[in-house]
Amino acid sequence: MTLICAVIAADTPAAAEAMKVEALSAGAEAFEVRLDAFAEIPDDFSFLPTEKPVIATLRSELDEERREIFAKALTSGATYVDIESDSVLRGVFPKSRVICSYHDFTKTPAAWDILRIFRDLSSSGLPKAAFMVRGPADLLEIWKAAVVLKQSGDPFILIGMGAAGEVTRIRAADIGSMISYCAVRPEFASAPGQITVAEAARLGDDPIITAITGWPLEHTRSPQMHNAAFRAAGIQGRYVRIPSPAAELPLLPEVLRCYRIRGANVTIPHKQTVMPLLSEVLPEAKSAGAVNTILVDPAGRLTGTNTDIAGISATIAELRITPSNARVLVAGAGGAARAAVSCLTAAGAAVSVTNRTMEKARTLAAEFGATAVPRDELSAGYDLIINATPAGMSGFSQDIPVPVSILTPDTAVFDMVYEPEMTPLLAAAGDAGVRAAVCGKAMLIAQAAASFTLWTGIEADAAAMTAAFGGSP
Ligand code: NAP
């Protein structure tokens, strides 16, 4: 069993006491009291919690002072003191009262090296090691080491740090880690990937896990949306980030199986390259030439599909466009444009494609029976204009990807960009008095909702996802 350990980092004994009370009511089963967070180390240690196991931690160079403080903590009710493996205080206190810890803030070593570190730590106390997780390779090394560590039956603490390590915290029970360190509130989290006590208690030992992979993943809004949908549905589930550099993408299927991840979204730049790694790719994803959603069945078989198409269809419906007799212009010839062209042509729309690189527009149009039109030959007359380029997105060119002259009151505009929600194209569309205009937020939420339903069998609460769009995960 893994204990939910609340990290108490407060600057006064009174604040520590208040945090303890809050953590206990949220479901804390143990405490780590960060003595180094106090403005001044108190003389009286009666603030230490007595209800549950307590770990006293104090990172400091002042070893003599630390020795005294740790001795006092142990006589005042602390169950363990946390002592780093390279400290001169190693070996000073009884092994049964020490957590001997090791941190690597830059990487995760190979599994055999992790095991060597644990062998060394366990000679001085309960072994604890935390490693920075950078992607699938590191997650697998932690997993392989955990399999061996569990066989011994001796307690240990093993943590993957960083946003990519979150799945090791959520699967702490599978890993066999005796403790999972949690923040009392989100704003008190001492490391990326650390969840709150309340969230750990809500999830229990065996939650559903879903994930997103891509590279980089810092700016994704998907965790906020999916975690809101889990909470709204009352499901013990958590959506985690698994950033994956291209070279490590082939390891993703094994990570999904080991950590029992039920499904994953795939984003830039892996939507195409992930396809050969899957057991099956469903027809809509084949047609769109991209997978944005993976389903993992209980036997570990991976199926790829594409819910961007559901997102596009939902947005088009919101604009009150009937595709079967609509004239549509798609700007762009990448993955998002391809998804739009494939679903619109299948629905019977007359689709034109324009793109900065016209050769790509011609290839895309030819594949789906659409028409390629260079930008300087475009004229008014479209029922719907879709921007499927990053033009207008923060950090990208702020050009308008189509001539402003084709924005007329009979036209609706769908800009797939969602950050910012008002783009130069949408501003120009407003000035031109177009019939309707939307940004990519509705598409993003609709594709997320569709993925959620595929993984859980439950309809996602789109309002909860929308409300969480700009919030914290
Ligand atoms: P992609 O595969 O990289 O394709 C990008 C396309 O945009 C290419 O055709 C490229 O032209 C064109 N392009 C790039 N920069 C441009 C610029 N400054 N001006 C004009 N055209 C430009 O990307 P993608 O996956 O299709 O995504 C395209 C956009 O859709 C992104 O902004 C993305 O955020 C958005 N998107 C939104 C959602 C949603 O849910 N709302 C979902 C998917 C994508 P070349 O061929 O000349 O390089």
Short mmCIF file of C-alpha atoms and ligand atoms in Angstrom, two decimals:
data_model
loop_
_atom_site.label_atom_id
_atom_site.label_comp_id
_atom_site.label_asym_id
_atom_site.label_seq_id
_atom_site.Cartn_x
_atom_site.Cartn_y
_atom_site.Cartn_z
CA MET A 1 0.00 0.00 0.00
CA THR A 2 1.22 3.49 -0.84
CA LEU A 3 0.83 6.21 1.80
CA ILE A 4 -0.33 9.67 0.74
CA CYS A 5 2.33 11.85 2.34
CA ALA A 6 1.51 15.54 2.73
CA VAL A 7 4.51 17.82 2.37
CA ILE A 8 4.26 20.44 5.11
CA ALA A 9 6.39 23.43 4.17
CA ALA A 10 5.44 26.36 6.38
CA ASP A 11 7.41 29.24 7.85
CA THR A 12 5.96 29.10 11.38
CA PRO A 13 4.74 26.30 13.70
CA ALA A 14 1.23 27.81 13.61
CA ALA A 15 1.19 27.70 9.79
CA ALA A 16 2.52 24.10 9.89
CA GLU A 17 -0.26 23.14 12.28
CA ALA A 18 -2.90 24.72 10.00
CA MET A 19 -1.47 22.87 6.99
CA LYS A 20 -1.49 19.60 8.90
CA VAL A 21 -5.18 20.02 9.77
CA GLU A 22 -6.01 20.81 6.12
CA ALA A 23 -3.97 17.83 4.88
CA LEU A 24 -5.56 15.42 7.36
CA SER A 25 -9.05 16.39 6.29
CA ALA A 26 -8.01 15.97 2.63
CA GLY A 27 -6.84 12.40 3.29
CA ALA A 28 -3.15 12.58 4.29
CA GLU A 29 -1.77 9.30 5.66
CA ALA A 30 1.74 10.55 6.50
CA PHE A 31 3.61 13.85 6.71
CA GLU A 32 6.93 15.16 5.55
CA VAL A 33 7.72 18.24 7.61
CA ARG A 34 10.19 20.48 5.78
CA LEU A 35 12.13 21.98 8.68
CA ASP A 36 14.11 24.01 6.14
CA ALA A 37 10.95 25.98 5.26
CA PHE A 38 10.74 27.54 8.73
CA ALA A 39 11.91 31.16 8.94
CA GLU A 40 13.60 30.06 12.18
CA ILE A 41 13.83 26.46 13.40
CA PRO A 42 11.58 26.34 16.51
CA ASP A 43 12.96 25.35 19.93
CA ASP A 44 9.83 23.40 20.69
CA PHE A 45 8.93 20.56 18.28
CA SER A 46 5.45 19.99 19.66
CA PHE A 47 4.07 21.17 16.30
CA LEU A 48 5.10 17.83 14.76
CA PRO A 49 2.00 15.82 13.82
CA THR A 50 1.37 12.84 16.07
CA GLU A 51 -1.57 11.19 14.26
CA LYS A 52 0.42 9.60 11.39
CA PRO A 53 3.99 8.71 10.42
CA VAL A 54 6.18 11.80 10.19
CA ILE A 55 9.35 12.37 8.19
CA ALA A 56 11.51 15.32 9.24
CA THR A 57 13.56 16.79 6.40
CA LEU A 58 16.15 19.53 6.63
CA ARG A 59 18.48 20.28 3.72
CA SER A 60 21.37 22.35 5.06
CA GLU A 61 25.15 22.54 4.90
CA LEU A 62 25.37 23.03 8.69
CA ASP A 63 25.88 19.39 9.66
CA GLU A 64 26.46 19.82 13.38
CA GLU A 65 23.32 21.93 13.72
CA ARG A 66 21.42 19.40 11.64
CA ARG A 67 22.57 16.52 13.83
CA GLU A 68 21.09 18.23 16.90
CA ILE A 69 17.86 19.19 15.16
CA PHE A 70 17.36 15.67 13.78
CA ALA A 71 18.03 14.15 17.22
CA LYS A 72 15.42 16.46 18.71
CA ALA A 73 12.93 15.65 15.94
CA LEU A 74 13.35 11.92 16.61
CA THR A 75 12.78 12.30 20.34
CA SER A 76 9.81 14.64 19.67
CA GLY A 77 7.80 12.17 17.63
CA ALA A 78 9.28 12.08 14.11
CA THR A 79 9.17 8.54 12.72
CA TYR A 80 12.06 9.13 10.31
CA VAL A 81 14.64 11.75 9.46
CA ASP A 82 15.52 12.12 5.78
CA ILE A 83 19.28 12.06 5.24
CA GLU A 84 20.92 12.37 1.82
CA SER A 85 23.14 9.49 0.76
CA ASP A 86 26.21 11.75 0.49
CA SER A 87 25.73 13.45 3.87
CA VAL A 88 28.24 13.12 6.70
CA LEU A 89 25.21 12.36 8.89
CA ARG A 90 24.69 9.09 7.08
CA GLY A 91 25.09 6.29 9.62
CA VAL A 92 24.70 8.58 12.64
CA PHE A 93 21.10 7.63 13.49
CA PRO A 94 19.60 4.14 13.82
CA LYS A 95 18.81 2.66 10.42
CA SER A 96 15.19 2.05 11.44
CA ARG A 97 14.66 5.81 11.92
CA VAL A 98 16.31 7.01 8.71
CA ILE A 99 15.12 7.50 5.14
CA CYS A 100 18.35 7.45 3.14
CA SER A 101 17.66 9.52 0.04
CA TYR A 102 19.18 10.12 -3.37
CA HIS A 103 18.06 12.70 -5.95
CA ASP A 104 19.11 13.11 -9.57
CA PHE A 105 17.58 16.35 -10.84
CA THR A 106 18.81 15.90 -14.41
CA LYS A 107 18.13 12.35 -15.55
CA THR A 108 17.02 8.79 -14.85
CA PRO A 109 19.84 6.24 -15.08
CA ALA A 110 19.50 2.73 -16.49
CA ALA A 111 17.50 0.26 -14.39
CA TRP A 112 20.60 -1.66 -13.26
CA ASP A 113 22.08 1.62 -12.04
CA ILE A 114 18.88 2.47 -10.16
CA LEU A 115 19.09 -0.94 -8.48
CA ARG A 116 22.75 -0.34 -7.57
CA ILE A 117 21.75 3.01 -5.98
CA PHE A 118 18.98 1.30 -3.97
CA ARG A 119 21.36 -1.41 -2.75
CA ASP A 120 23.68 1.28 -1.45
CA LEU A 121 20.89 3.36 0.17
CA SER A 122 19.32 0.41 1.94
CA SER A 123 22.48 -0.15 3.99
CA SER A 124 21.69 3.08 5.90
CA GLY A 125 17.90 3.26 6.12
CA LEU A 126 14.67 3.04 4.19
CA PRO A 127 15.88 3.71 0.63
CA LYS A 128 14.35 6.62 -1.30
CA ALA A 129 15.43 7.71 -4.78
CA ALA A 130 13.95 10.33 -7.07
CA PHE A 131 14.98 10.75 -10.71
CA MET A 132 14.16 13.39 -13.30
CA VAL A 133 12.02 11.81 -16.00
CA ARG A 134 12.47 13.22 -19.50
CA GLY A 135 10.39 10.85 -21.59
CA PRO A 136 9.39 7.24 -22.34
CA ALA A 137 12.90 5.78 -21.99
CA ASP A 138 13.23 7.08 -18.42
CA LEU A 139 9.73 5.84 -17.53
CA LEU A 140 10.66 2.35 -18.70
CA GLU A 141 13.92 2.30 -16.70
CA ILE A 142 11.97 3.23 -13.55
CA TRP A 143 9.43 0.53 -14.33
CA LYS A 144 12.08 -2.17 -14.87
CA ALA A 145 13.84 -1.23 -11.62
CA ALA A 146 10.52 -1.25 -9.72
CA VAL A 147 9.74 -4.78 -10.90
CA VAL A 148 13.00 -6.04 -9.32
CA LEU A 149 12.71 -3.90 -6.15
CA LYS A 150 9.22 -5.25 -5.46
CA GLN A 151 10.50 -8.82 -5.55
CA SER A 152 12.60 -8.26 -2.41
CA GLY A 153 9.49 -7.43 -0.35
CA ASP A 154 11.44 -4.69 1.49
CA PRO A 155 9.91 -1.20 1.61
CA PHE A 156 11.34 1.48 -0.69
CA ILE A 157 10.40 4.89 -2.09
CA LEU A 158 10.82 5.50 -5.84
CA ILE A 159 9.70 8.67 -7.59
CA GLY A 160 9.90 10.02 -11.14
CA MET A 161 10.28 13.80 -10.97
CA GLY A 162 9.17 16.45 -13.44
CA ALA A 163 5.96 16.77 -15.44
CA ALA A 164 6.85 13.59 -17.36
CA GLY A 165 7.23 11.74 -14.06
CA GLU A 166 3.65 12.38 -12.94
CA VAL A 167 2.54 8.92 -14.10
CA THR A 168 5.03 7.34 -11.66
CA ARG A 169 3.29 9.20 -8.83
CA ILE A 170 -0.19 8.18 -9.99
CA ARG A 171 0.95 4.55 -10.37
CA ALA A 172 2.97 4.61 -7.11
CA ALA A 173 1.03 1.56 -5.88
CA ASP A 174 1.96 -0.46 -9.01
CA ILE A 175 5.56 0.67 -8.73
CA GLY A 176 5.51 -0.48 -5.11
CA SER A 177 6.61 2.84 -3.66
CA MET A 178 5.77 3.02 0.04
CA ILE A 179 5.12 6.76 -0.09
CA SER A 180 3.73 9.26 -2.60
CA TYR A 181 4.65 12.85 -1.73
CA CYS A 182 1.76 15.26 -2.31
CA ALA A 183 1.15 18.99 -1.97
CA VAL A 184 -1.45 20.27 0.46
CA ARG A 185 -2.67 22.73 -2.19
CA PRO A 186 -1.73 23.11 -5.89
CA GLU A 187 0.11 26.38 -5.18
CA PHE A 188 2.29 24.59 -2.57
CA ALA A 189 3.51 21.90 -5.00
CA SER A 190 7.28 21.70 -4.59
CA ALA A 191 7.91 19.95 -7.91
CA PRO A 192 6.22 19.66 -11.31
CA GLY A 193 4.15 16.49 -11.49
CA GLN A 194 3.36 16.54 -7.76
CA ILE A 195 -0.40 16.21 -7.22
CA THR A 196 -2.38 17.36 -4.19
CA VAL A 197 -3.32 15.23 -1.19
CA ALA A 198 -7.00 15.65 -2.09
CA GLU A 199 -6.38 14.53 -5.68
CA ALA A 200 -4.34 11.49 -4.52
CA ALA A 201 -7.13 10.54 -2.10
CA ARG A 202 -9.75 10.99 -4.84
CA LEU A 203 -7.75 8.81 -7.26
CA GLY A 204 -7.12 5.94 -4.85
CA ASP A 205 -4.63 3.16 -5.59
CA ASP A 206 -5.97 2.10 -8.98
CA PRO A 207 -7.17 5.06 -11.05
CA ILE A 208 -7.86 5.16 -14.79
CA ILE A 209 -4.95 6.92 -16.49
CA THR A 210 -5.07 8.65 -19.87
CA ALA A 211 -2.27 10.69 -21.39
CA ILE A 212 -1.00 13.00 -24.06
CA THR A 213 2.25 12.64 -25.99
CA GLY A 214 3.95 15.12 -28.28
CA TRP A 215 7.10 17.26 -28.23
CA PRO A 216 7.19 19.71 -26.62
CA LEU A 217 4.12 19.58 -24.38
CA GLU A 218 4.47 22.59 -22.09
CA HIS A 219 1.62 24.54 -23.69
CA THR A 220 -1.02 21.84 -24.02
CA ARG A 221 -4.40 22.64 -22.47
CA SER A 222 -5.56 19.01 -22.66
CA PRO A 223 -4.67 17.99 -19.04
CA GLN A 224 -6.84 20.80 -17.62
CA MET A 225 -9.78 19.81 -19.83
CA HIS A 226 -9.57 16.04 -19.33
CA ASN A 227 -9.01 16.23 -15.57
CA ALA A 228 -12.06 18.51 -15.28
CA ALA A 229 -14.08 15.96 -17.26
CA PHE A 230 -12.91 13.13 -14.96
CA ARG A 231 -13.92 15.14 -11.89
CA ALA A 232 -17.28 16.17 -13.39
CA ALA A 233 -18.06 12.51 -14.23
CA GLY A 234 -17.03 11.33 -10.75
CA ILE A 235 -14.42 9.01 -12.31
CA GLN A 236 -11.21 8.18 -10.44
CA GLY A 237 -9.10 9.17 -13.42
CA ARG A 238 -6.08 11.32 -14.24
CA TYR A 239 -4.75 12.61 -17.58
CA VAL A 240 -0.95 12.95 -17.59
CA ARG A 241 1.73 14.36 -19.88
CA ILE A 242 4.23 11.99 -21.49
CA PRO A 243 6.48 14.26 -23.55
CA SER A 244 8.30 12.17 -26.12
CA PRO A 245 11.21 13.19 -28.32
CA ALA A 246 10.93 11.60 -31.79
CA ALA A 247 13.66 9.03 -31.07
CA GLU A 248 11.71 7.69 -28.06
CA LEU A 249 8.28 7.50 -29.68
CA PRO A 250 8.74 3.76 -30.50
CA LEU A 251 8.87 3.15 -26.71
CA LEU A 252 5.44 4.72 -26.18
CA PRO A 253 3.41 1.49 -26.65
CA GLU A 254 5.46 -0.25 -23.94
CA VAL A 255 4.99 2.70 -21.57
CA LEU A 256 1.23 2.64 -22.16
CA ARG A 257 1.13 -1.09 -21.37
CA CYS A 258 3.44 -1.04 -18.30
CA TYR A 259 1.73 1.91 -16.61
CA ARG A 260 -1.72 0.56 -17.57
CA ILE A 261 -2.67 3.71 -19.49
CA ARG A 262 -6.08 3.33 -21.07
CA GLY A 263 -5.58 5.76 -23.93
CA ALA A 264 -3.49 8.63 -25.18
CA ASN A 265 -3.80 11.71 -27.32
CA VAL A 266 -1.05 12.27 -29.84
CA THR A 267 -0.08 15.76 -30.89
CA ILE A 268 2.55 17.56 -32.96
CA PRO A 269 4.91 16.21 -34.25
CA HIS A 270 3.88 12.55 -33.80
CA LYS A 271 0.39 12.31 -35.37
CA GLN A 272 1.72 10.59 -38.50
CA THR A 273 4.83 8.82 -37.18
CA VAL A 274 2.87 7.03 -34.46
CA MET A 275 0.75 5.15 -37.02
CA PRO A 276 3.17 2.27 -37.78
CA LEU A 277 3.56 1.61 -34.04
CA LEU A 278 -0.11 0.67 -33.63
CA SER A 279 -1.84 -2.70 -34.08
CA GLU A 280 -4.68 -1.07 -36.01
CA VAL A 281 -5.54 2.32 -37.50
CA LEU A 282 -9.26 3.00 -37.95
CA PRO A 283 -10.52 4.22 -41.37
CA GLU A 284 -11.20 7.85 -40.30
CA ALA A 285 -7.61 8.18 -39.09
CA LYS A 286 -6.29 6.53 -42.27
CA SER A 287 -8.30 8.95 -44.36
CA ALA A 288 -7.12 11.95 -42.33
CA GLY A 289 -3.57 10.56 -42.54
CA ALA A 290 -3.12 11.15 -38.81
CA VAL A 291 -3.85 9.59 -35.43
CA ASN A 292 -4.65 11.92 -32.52
CA THR A 293 -6.17 9.29 -30.19
CA ILE A 294 -4.90 5.84 -29.15
CA LEU A 295 -7.05 3.28 -27.36
CA VAL A 296 -5.33 0.53 -25.38
CA ASP A 297 -7.43 -2.59 -24.89
CA PRO A 298 -7.05 -4.89 -21.84
CA ALA A 299 -4.80 -7.21 -23.86
CA GLY A 300 -2.46 -4.28 -24.60
CA ARG A 301 -3.49 -3.90 -28.26
CA LEU A 302 -3.24 -0.33 -29.53
CA THR A 303 -5.82 1.14 -31.92
CA GLY A 304 -5.43 4.59 -33.50
CA THR A 305 -8.27 6.90 -34.43
CA ASN A 306 -8.80 10.59 -35.11
CA THR A 307 -11.16 12.76 -33.05
CA ASP A 308 -10.01 16.02 -34.69
CA ILE A 309 -12.60 15.15 -37.32
CA ALA A 310 -15.34 15.05 -34.66
CA GLY A 311 -14.04 18.43 -33.48
CA ILE A 312 -14.20 19.88 -36.99
CA SER A 313 -17.70 18.47 -37.60
CA ALA A 314 -18.97 19.85 -34.27
CA THR A 315 -17.62 23.32 -35.11
CA ILE A 316 -19.13 23.27 -38.60
CA ALA A 317 -22.48 22.29 -37.09
CA GLU A 318 -22.15 25.17 -34.60
CA LEU A 319 -21.72 27.52 -37.59
CA ARG A 320 -24.96 26.11 -39.06
CA ILE A 321 -23.23 24.92 -42.22
CA THR A 322 -24.62 21.85 -43.98
CA PRO A 323 -21.51 20.33 -45.59
CA SER A 324 -23.36 18.44 -48.33
CA ASN A 325 -24.02 21.60 -50.35
CA ALA A 326 -21.41 23.98 -48.97
CA ARG A 327 -18.57 25.72 -50.82
CA VAL A 328 -15.60 25.62 -48.47
CA LEU A 329 -12.10 27.08 -48.64
CA VAL A 330 -9.40 25.45 -46.50
CA ALA A 331 -6.18 27.44 -45.97
CA GLY A 332 -3.27 25.10 -45.21
CA ALA A 333 -2.13 21.68 -46.37
CA GLY A 334 -0.81 20.11 -43.16
CA GLY A 335 -2.40 17.60 -40.79
CA ALA A 336 -5.30 19.80 -39.63
CA ALA A 337 -6.11 20.86 -43.21
CA ARG A 338 -6.06 17.23 -44.29
CA ALA A 339 -8.53 16.26 -41.55
CA ALA A 340 -10.85 19.12 -42.65
CA VAL A 341 -10.58 18.28 -46.36
CA SER A 342 -11.12 14.56 -45.78
CA CYS A 343 -14.28 14.97 -43.68
CA LEU A 344 -15.76 17.80 -45.77
CA THR A 345 -15.28 16.07 -49.12
CA ALA A 346 -16.67 12.84 -47.63
CA ALA A 347 -19.75 14.83 -46.56
CA GLY A 348 -20.21 16.17 -50.11
CA ALA A 349 -18.84 19.72 -49.78
CA ALA A 350 -17.15 21.48 -52.73
CA VAL A 351 -13.72 22.10 -51.22
CA SER A 352 -10.94 24.42 -52.39
CA VAL A 353 -7.48 24.33 -50.84
CA THR A 354 -4.98 27.16 -50.75
CA ASN A 355 -1.55 27.04 -49.15
CA ARG A 356 1.71 28.93 -48.88
CA THR A 357 3.39 26.03 -50.69
CA MET A 358 0.96 25.37 -53.54
CA GLU A 359 2.52 22.05 -54.47
CA LYS A 360 1.29 20.61 -51.14
CA ALA A 361 -2.17 22.10 -51.72
CA ARG A 362 -2.33 20.42 -55.15
CA THR A 363 -1.32 17.02 -53.75
CA LEU A 364 -3.89 17.26 -50.94
CA ALA A 365 -6.66 18.47 -53.25
CA ALA A 366 -5.95 15.72 -55.81
CA GLU A 367 -6.20 12.99 -53.17
CA PHE A 368 -9.68 14.05 -52.06
CA GLY A 369 -11.20 15.42 -55.31
CA ALA A 370 -10.88 19.04 -54.12
CA THR A 371 -9.58 22.05 -56.09
CA ALA A 372 -6.27 23.78 -55.43
CA VAL A 373 -6.42 27.58 -55.76
CA PRO A 374 -3.40 29.90 -55.32
CA ARG A 375 -3.99 32.73 -52.86
CA ASP A 376 -3.84 35.48 -55.52
CA GLU A 377 -6.58 33.74 -57.56
CA LEU A 378 -9.09 33.46 -54.69
CA SER A 379 -12.37 35.34 -54.99
CA ALA A 380 -15.50 35.70 -52.82
CA GLY A 381 -18.29 33.11 -52.85
CA TYR A 382 -17.39 30.63 -50.08
CA ASP A 383 -19.97 29.60 -47.48
CA LEU A 384 -17.16 28.70 -45.10
CA ILE A 385 -13.48 29.64 -44.85
CA ILE A 386 -11.28 27.53 -42.56
CA ASN A 387 -7.81 28.54 -41.42
CA ALA A 388 -5.81 25.38 -40.83
CA THR A 389 -2.43 27.15 -40.61
CA PRO A 390 -0.71 28.51 -37.50
CA ALA A 391 -0.92 32.08 -38.92
CA GLY A 392 -2.41 34.19 -36.11
CA MET A 393 -1.30 31.86 -33.32
CA SER A 394 0.83 33.42 -30.54
CA GLY A 395 4.47 33.08 -31.44
CA PHE A 396 3.72 32.63 -35.17
CA SER A 397 3.25 34.98 -38.12
CA GLN A 398 0.29 37.31 -37.59
CA ASP A 399 -0.52 37.38 -41.33
CA ILE A 400 -4.10 36.80 -42.48
CA PRO A 401 -3.88 33.56 -44.49
CA VAL A 402 -6.55 34.55 -47.10
CA PRO A 403 -7.29 37.86 -48.90
CA VAL A 404 -9.57 40.07 -46.76
CA SER A 405 -11.63 40.78 -49.89
CA ILE A 406 -13.17 37.26 -49.79
CA LEU A 407 -14.61 37.81 -46.28
CA THR A 408 -18.22 38.78 -47.00
CA PRO A 409 -21.50 38.82 -45.02
CA ASP A 410 -22.51 35.49 -46.63
CA THR A 411 -19.39 33.72 -45.36
CA ALA A 412 -18.69 31.95 -42.05
CA VAL A 413 -15.12 31.78 -40.75
CA PHE A 414 -13.55 29.00 -38.67
CA ASP A 415 -10.03 29.74 -37.47
CA MET A 416 -8.52 26.57 -35.97
CA VAL A 417 -6.10 28.68 -33.93
CA TYR A 418 -7.25 28.84 -30.29
CA GLU A 419 -4.49 30.87 -28.70
CA PRO A 420 -5.30 33.71 -28.81
CA GLU A 421 -9.02 33.34 -29.24
CA MET A 422 -9.13 36.57 -31.31
CA THR A 423 -6.77 36.30 -34.29
CA PRO A 424 -6.08 38.84 -37.08
CA LEU A 425 -8.30 36.69 -39.37
CA LEU A 426 -11.20 36.73 -36.91
CA ALA A 427 -10.77 40.49 -36.34
CA ALA A 428 -10.88 41.06 -40.12
CA ALA A 429 -13.91 38.75 -40.35
CA GLY A 430 -15.64 40.88 -37.71
CA ASP A 431 -14.79 44.09 -39.62
CA ALA A 432 -16.16 42.55 -42.81
CA GLY A 433 -19.44 41.61 -41.08
CA VAL A 434 -19.22 37.87 -41.82
CA ARG A 435 -22.23 35.73 -40.95
CA ALA A 436 -20.46 33.87 -38.10
CA ALA A 437 -16.91 33.39 -36.87
CA VAL A 438 -15.34 31.00 -34.36
CA CYS A 439 -11.84 30.20 -33.14
CA GLY A 440 -10.39 26.70 -32.62
CA LYS A 441 -11.45 26.42 -28.97
CA ALA A 442 -14.73 24.68 -29.78
CA MET A 443 -12.86 22.18 -32.00
CA LEU A 444 -10.27 21.51 -29.32
CA ILE A 445 -12.94 20.89 -26.70
CA ALA A 446 -15.04 18.72 -29.03
CA GLN A 447 -12.06 16.52 -30.01
CA ALA A 448 -11.08 16.19 -26.34
CA ALA A 449 -14.66 15.26 -25.41
CA ALA A 450 -14.74 12.65 -28.19
CA SER A 451 -11.47 11.08 -26.97
CA PHE A 452 -12.73 11.05 -23.38
CA THR A 453 -15.88 9.20 -24.43
CA LEU A 454 -13.89 6.62 -26.41
CA TRP A 455 -11.72 5.88 -23.36
CA THR A 456 -14.37 5.90 -20.65
CA GLY A 457 -17.64 5.11 -22.44
CA ILE A 458 -19.10 8.17 -20.70
CA GLU A 459 -20.15 11.41 -22.35
CA ALA A 460 -17.76 14.19 -21.36
CA ASP A 461 -19.11 17.25 -19.60
CA ALA A 462 -18.20 19.82 -22.29
CA ALA A 463 -19.15 22.71 -19.99
CA ALA A 464 -16.67 21.50 -17.34
CA MET A 465 -14.00 21.11 -20.04
CA THR A 466 -14.70 24.61 -21.35
CA ALA A 467 -14.57 26.12 -17.86
CA ALA A 468 -11.23 24.38 -17.24
CA PHE A 469 -9.73 25.49 -20.55
CA GLY A 470 -7.64 28.27 -19.01
CA GLY A 471 -7.25 26.76 -15.54
CA SER A 472 -4.58 24.71 -13.81
CA PRO A 473 -4.30 20.91 -14.26
P1 NAP B 1 1.15 21.42 -39.90
O1 NAP B 1 0.89 20.01 -40.27
O2 NAP B 1 2.51 21.85 -39.50
O3 NAP B 1 0.71 22.32 -41.18
C1 NAP B 1 0.85 23.71 -41.14
C2 NAP B 1 0.28 24.30 -42.44
O4 NAP B 1 0.23 25.72 -42.25
C3 NAP B 1 1.12 24.04 -43.67
O5 NAP B 1 0.27 23.95 -44.76
C4 NAP B 1 1.98 25.31 -43.75
O6 NAP B 1 2.33 25.68 -45.07
C5 NAP B 1 1.02 26.34 -43.25
N1 NAP B 1 1.70 27.48 -42.64
C6 NAP B 1 2.61 27.43 -41.65
N2 NAP B 1 2.96 28.69 -41.30
C7 NAP B 1 2.24 29.52 -42.09
C8 NAP B 1 2.17 30.94 -42.22
N3 NAP B 1 2.91 31.72 -41.44
N4 NAP B 1 1.34 31.48 -43.13
C9 NAP B 1 0.60 30.68 -43.92
N5 NAP B 1 0.63 29.33 -43.86
C10 NAP B 1 1.44 28.77 -42.95
O7 NAP B 1 0.20 21.90 -38.72
P2 NAP B 1 -1.28 21.34 -38.38
O8 NAP B 1 -1.20 20.24 -37.42
O9 NAP B 1 -1.98 21.14 -39.68
O10 NAP B 1 -1.89 22.57 -37.59
C11 NAP B 1 -2.22 23.78 -38.26
C12 NAP B 1 -2.91 24.72 -37.30
O11 NAP B 1 -4.15 24.18 -36.85
C13 NAP B 1 -2.12 25.03 -36.03
O12 NAP B 1 -2.26 26.40 -35.73
C14 NAP B 1 -2.80 24.24 -34.95
O13 NAP B 1 -2.69 24.85 -33.68
C15 NAP B 1 -4.22 24.26 -35.43
N6 NAP B 1 -4.93 23.08 -34.93
C16 NAP B 1 -5.98 23.32 -34.11
C17 NAP B 1 -6.69 22.26 -33.60
C18 NAP B 1 -7.85 22.53 -32.68
O14 NAP B 1 -8.34 21.58 -32.04
N7 NAP B 1 -8.32 23.74 -32.61
C19 NAP B 1 -6.34 20.93 -33.92
C20 NAP B 1 -5.27 20.72 -34.80
C21 NAP B 1 -4.57 21.83 -35.29
P3 NAP B 1 3.56 25.02 -45.85
O15 NAP B 1 2.99 23.78 -46.46
O16 NAP B 1 3.92 26.08 -46.83
O17 NAP B 1 4.62 24.77 -44.84
#
